[in-house]
Coordinates of C-alpha atoms in Angstrom, one line a residue:
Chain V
X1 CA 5.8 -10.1 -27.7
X2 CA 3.0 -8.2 -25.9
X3 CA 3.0 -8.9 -21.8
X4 CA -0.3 -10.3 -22.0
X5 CA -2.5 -12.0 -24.8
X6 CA -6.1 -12.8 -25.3
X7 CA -7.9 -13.2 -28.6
X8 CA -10.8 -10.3 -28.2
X9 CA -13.2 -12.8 -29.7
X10 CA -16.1 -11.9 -30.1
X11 CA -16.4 -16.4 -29.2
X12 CA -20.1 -16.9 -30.4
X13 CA -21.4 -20.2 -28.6
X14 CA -25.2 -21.4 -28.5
X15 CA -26.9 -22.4 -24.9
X16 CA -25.0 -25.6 -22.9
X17 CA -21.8 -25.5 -25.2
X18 CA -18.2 -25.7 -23.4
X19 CA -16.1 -23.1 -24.5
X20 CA -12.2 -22.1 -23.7
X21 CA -10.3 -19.3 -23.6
X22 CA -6.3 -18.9 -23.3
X23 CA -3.8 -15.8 -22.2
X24 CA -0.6 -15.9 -22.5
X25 CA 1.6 -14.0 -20.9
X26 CA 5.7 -12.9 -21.7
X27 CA 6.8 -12.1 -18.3
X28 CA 8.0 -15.9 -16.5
X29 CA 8.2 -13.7 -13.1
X30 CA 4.6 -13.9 -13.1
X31 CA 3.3 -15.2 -9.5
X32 CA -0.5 -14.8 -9.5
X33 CA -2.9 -15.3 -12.0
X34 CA -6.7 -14.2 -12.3
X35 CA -9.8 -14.6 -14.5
X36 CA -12.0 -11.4 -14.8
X37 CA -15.6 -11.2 -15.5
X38 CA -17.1 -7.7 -17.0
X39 CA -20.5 -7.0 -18.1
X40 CA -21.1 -4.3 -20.5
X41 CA -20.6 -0.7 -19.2
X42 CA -20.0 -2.1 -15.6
X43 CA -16.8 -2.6 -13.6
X44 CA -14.8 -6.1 -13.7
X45 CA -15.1 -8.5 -11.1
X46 CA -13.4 -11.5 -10.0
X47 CA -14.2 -14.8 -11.5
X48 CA -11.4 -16.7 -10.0
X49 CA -7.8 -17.4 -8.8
X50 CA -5.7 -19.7 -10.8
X51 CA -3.8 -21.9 -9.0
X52 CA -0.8 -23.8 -10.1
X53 CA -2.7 -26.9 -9.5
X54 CA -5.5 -25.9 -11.5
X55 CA -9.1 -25.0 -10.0
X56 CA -12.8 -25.5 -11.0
X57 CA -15.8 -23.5 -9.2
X58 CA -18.9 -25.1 -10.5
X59 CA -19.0 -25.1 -14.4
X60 CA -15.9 -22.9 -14.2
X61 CA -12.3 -24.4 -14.6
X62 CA -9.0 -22.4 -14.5
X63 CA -5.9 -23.9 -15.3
X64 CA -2.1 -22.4 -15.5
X65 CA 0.6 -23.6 -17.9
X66 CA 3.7 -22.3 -16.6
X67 CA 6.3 -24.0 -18.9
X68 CA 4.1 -22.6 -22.3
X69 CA 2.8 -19.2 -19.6
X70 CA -0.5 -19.6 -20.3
X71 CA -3.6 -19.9 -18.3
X72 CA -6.9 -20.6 -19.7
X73 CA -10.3 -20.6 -18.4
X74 CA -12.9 -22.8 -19.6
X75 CA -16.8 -22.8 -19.2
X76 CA -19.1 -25.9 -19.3
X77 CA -22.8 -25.7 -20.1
X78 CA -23.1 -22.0 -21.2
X79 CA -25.9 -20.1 -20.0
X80 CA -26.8 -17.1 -21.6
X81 CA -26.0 -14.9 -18.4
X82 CA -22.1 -15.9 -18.9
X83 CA -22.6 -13.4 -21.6
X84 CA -19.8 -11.0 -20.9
X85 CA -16.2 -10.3 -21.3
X86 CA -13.5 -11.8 -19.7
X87 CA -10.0 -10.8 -18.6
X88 CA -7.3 -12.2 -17.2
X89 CA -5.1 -10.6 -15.0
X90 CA -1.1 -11.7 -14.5
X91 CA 0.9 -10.4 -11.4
X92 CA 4.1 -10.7 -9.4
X93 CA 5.0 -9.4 -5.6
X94 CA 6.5 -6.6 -7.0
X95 CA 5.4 -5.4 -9.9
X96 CA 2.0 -4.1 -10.6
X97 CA -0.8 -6.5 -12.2
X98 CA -1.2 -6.2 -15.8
X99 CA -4.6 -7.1 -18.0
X100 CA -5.2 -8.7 -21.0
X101 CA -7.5 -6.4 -23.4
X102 CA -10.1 -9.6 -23.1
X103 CA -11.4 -11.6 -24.6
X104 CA -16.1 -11.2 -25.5
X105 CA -18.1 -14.0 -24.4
X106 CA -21.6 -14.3 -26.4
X107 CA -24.0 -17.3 -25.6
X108 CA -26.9 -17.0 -28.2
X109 CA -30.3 -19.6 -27.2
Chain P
X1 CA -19.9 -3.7 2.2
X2 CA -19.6 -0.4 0.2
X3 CA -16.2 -1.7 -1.3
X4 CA -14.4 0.7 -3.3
X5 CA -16.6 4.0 -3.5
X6 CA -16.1 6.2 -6.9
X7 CA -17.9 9.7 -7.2
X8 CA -19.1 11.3 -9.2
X9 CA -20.7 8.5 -11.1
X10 CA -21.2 11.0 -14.5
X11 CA -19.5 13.9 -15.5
X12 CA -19.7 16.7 -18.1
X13 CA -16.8 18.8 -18.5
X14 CA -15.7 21.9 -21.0
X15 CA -12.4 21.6 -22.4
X16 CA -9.8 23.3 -20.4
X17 CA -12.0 22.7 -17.1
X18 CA -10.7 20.7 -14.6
X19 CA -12.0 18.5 -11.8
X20 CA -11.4 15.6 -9.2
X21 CA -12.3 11.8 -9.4
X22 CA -12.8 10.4 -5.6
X23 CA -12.4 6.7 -4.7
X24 CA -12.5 5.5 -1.1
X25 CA -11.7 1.9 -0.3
X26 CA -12.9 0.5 3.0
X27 CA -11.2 -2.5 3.2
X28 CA -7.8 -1.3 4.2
X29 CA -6.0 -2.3 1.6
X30 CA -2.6 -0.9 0.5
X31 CA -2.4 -0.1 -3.1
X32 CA -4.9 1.4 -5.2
X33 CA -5.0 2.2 -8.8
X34 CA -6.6 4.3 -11.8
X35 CA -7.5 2.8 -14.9
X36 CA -9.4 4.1 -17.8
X37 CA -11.3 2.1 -20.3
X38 CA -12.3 3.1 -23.9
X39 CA -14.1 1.1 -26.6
X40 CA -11.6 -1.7 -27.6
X41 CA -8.6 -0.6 -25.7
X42 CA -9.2 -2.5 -22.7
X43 CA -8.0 -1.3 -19.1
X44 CA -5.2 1.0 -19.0
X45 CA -3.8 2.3 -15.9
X46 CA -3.2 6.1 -15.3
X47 CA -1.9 6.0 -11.9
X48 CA -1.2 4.1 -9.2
X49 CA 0.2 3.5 -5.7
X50 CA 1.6 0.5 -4.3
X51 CA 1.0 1.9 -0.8
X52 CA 0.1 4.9 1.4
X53 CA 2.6 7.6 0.7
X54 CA 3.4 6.7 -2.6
X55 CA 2.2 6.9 -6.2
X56 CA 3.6 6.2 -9.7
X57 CA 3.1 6.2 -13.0
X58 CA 1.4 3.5 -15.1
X59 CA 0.9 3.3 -18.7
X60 CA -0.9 6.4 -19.6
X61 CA -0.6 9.1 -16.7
X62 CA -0.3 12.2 -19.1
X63 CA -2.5 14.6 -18.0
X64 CA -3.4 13.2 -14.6
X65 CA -2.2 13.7 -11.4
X66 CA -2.9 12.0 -8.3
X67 CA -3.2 11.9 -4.7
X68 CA -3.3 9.4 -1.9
X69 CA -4.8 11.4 0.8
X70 CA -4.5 8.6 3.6
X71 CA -4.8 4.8 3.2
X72 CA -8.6 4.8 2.5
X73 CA -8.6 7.6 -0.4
X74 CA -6.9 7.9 -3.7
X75 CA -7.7 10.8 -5.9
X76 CA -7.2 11.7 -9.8
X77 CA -7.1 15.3 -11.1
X78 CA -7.3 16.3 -14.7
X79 CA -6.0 19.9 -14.5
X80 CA -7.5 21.2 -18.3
X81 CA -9.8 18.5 -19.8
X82 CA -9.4 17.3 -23.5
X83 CA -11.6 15.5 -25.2
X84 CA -9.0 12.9 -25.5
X85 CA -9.8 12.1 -21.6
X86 CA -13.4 11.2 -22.3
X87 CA -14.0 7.7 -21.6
X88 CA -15.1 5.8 -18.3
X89 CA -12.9 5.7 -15.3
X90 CA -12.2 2.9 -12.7
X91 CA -10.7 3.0 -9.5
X92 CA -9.7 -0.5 -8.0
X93 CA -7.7 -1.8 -4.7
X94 CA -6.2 -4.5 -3.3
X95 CA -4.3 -6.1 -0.1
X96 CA -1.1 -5.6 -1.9
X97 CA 0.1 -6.5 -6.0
X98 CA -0.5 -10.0 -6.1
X99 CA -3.9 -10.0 -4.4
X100 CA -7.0 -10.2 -6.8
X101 CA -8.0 -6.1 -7.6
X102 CA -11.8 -5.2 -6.0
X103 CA -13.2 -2.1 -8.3
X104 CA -15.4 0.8 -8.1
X105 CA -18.2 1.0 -10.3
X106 CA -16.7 3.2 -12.5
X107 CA -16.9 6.9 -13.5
X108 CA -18.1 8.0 -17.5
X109 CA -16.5 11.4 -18.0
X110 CA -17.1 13.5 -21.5
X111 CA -15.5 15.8 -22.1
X112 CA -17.2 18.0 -24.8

């Protein structure tokens, strides 16, 4: 089983749809758990922490399954500028944080 | 707010030449990392160091060498470009492992 899992989409969802997307992950040491937002040709940048509690930021929810290990990330009301890739990012306090490949975002009018 | 600084932002490069990647991180945090990035493959980290003093391996460090020059600068080397090592390059940091990664804007290196 790869360490971390994402389906590289491309996820092809028209204007104001809800759309989700899950990473698994193999190692159970995992502590800390982030979603990834990168735009074509740019740099990644944080979307959000995942806490075990589960967290929303506006239209954006992040959840964390620890019993199956996965998180997932979900989106309501698409706009078109969500348009991107997304990664999720697993980590521990001592061991260095590992991506998911990600997984492409495209929200068509 | 400059972040994490990477220069030079492009690069062209013979094979066999060799040359130095910067990144700077003015938030003083302790670990650092290099990552490169080609079509499909996702992130993949060359290098990194957990904190000031120290570096290691990651998935892909053949090729590369590194230096962490002091707690704000973190250098990659290719000694004799291939054209294998074209692709774009990322330096990132952050507080320690299990803080969220802040990244440079990248660096696209061909190598011809």
């Amino acid at each position: 089983r790869k360490e971390v899992e994402q389906d590289p989409g491309p996820f092809n969802v028209p204007e104001g749809a809800t759309v989700a997307f899950n990473c698994t992950y193999s190692n159970s040491a995992s502590q800390s758990f982030f979603w990834y937002r990168q735009d074509c040709r740019k740099e990644p940048k944080l979307l959000m922490s995942v806490y075990s509690s589960g967290n929303e930021d506006g239209r954006f929810t992040a959840q964390l399954n620890r019993a199956s290990q996965y998180i997932s990330l979900l989106i309501r009301d698409s706009k078109l500028s969500d348009s991107a890739t997304y990664l999720c990012v697993f980590t521990g306090g001592s061991y260095i944080p590992t991506f998911g490949r990600g997984t492409s975002l495209i929200v068509h009018p | 707010n400059a972040g994490v600084t990477q220069t030079p932002k492009f690069q062209v490069l013979k094979t066999g030449q060799s040359m130095t990647l910067q990144c700077a991180q003015d938030m003083n945090h302790n670990s650092m990392y290099w990552y490169r990035q080609d079509p499909g493959m996702g992130l993949r980290l060359i290098y990194y160091s957990a904190s000031e003093g120290t570096t290691d391996k990651g998935e892909v460090p053949n090729g590369y060498n590194v230096s962490r020059l002091n707690k704000r600068e973190f250098s990659l080397r290719l000694e004799s470009a291939a054209p294998s090592q074209t692709s774009v390059y990322f330096c990132a940091s952050s507080e320690a492992f299990n803080q969220p990664q802040h990244f440079g804007d990248g660096t696209r290196l061909s190598i011809l």
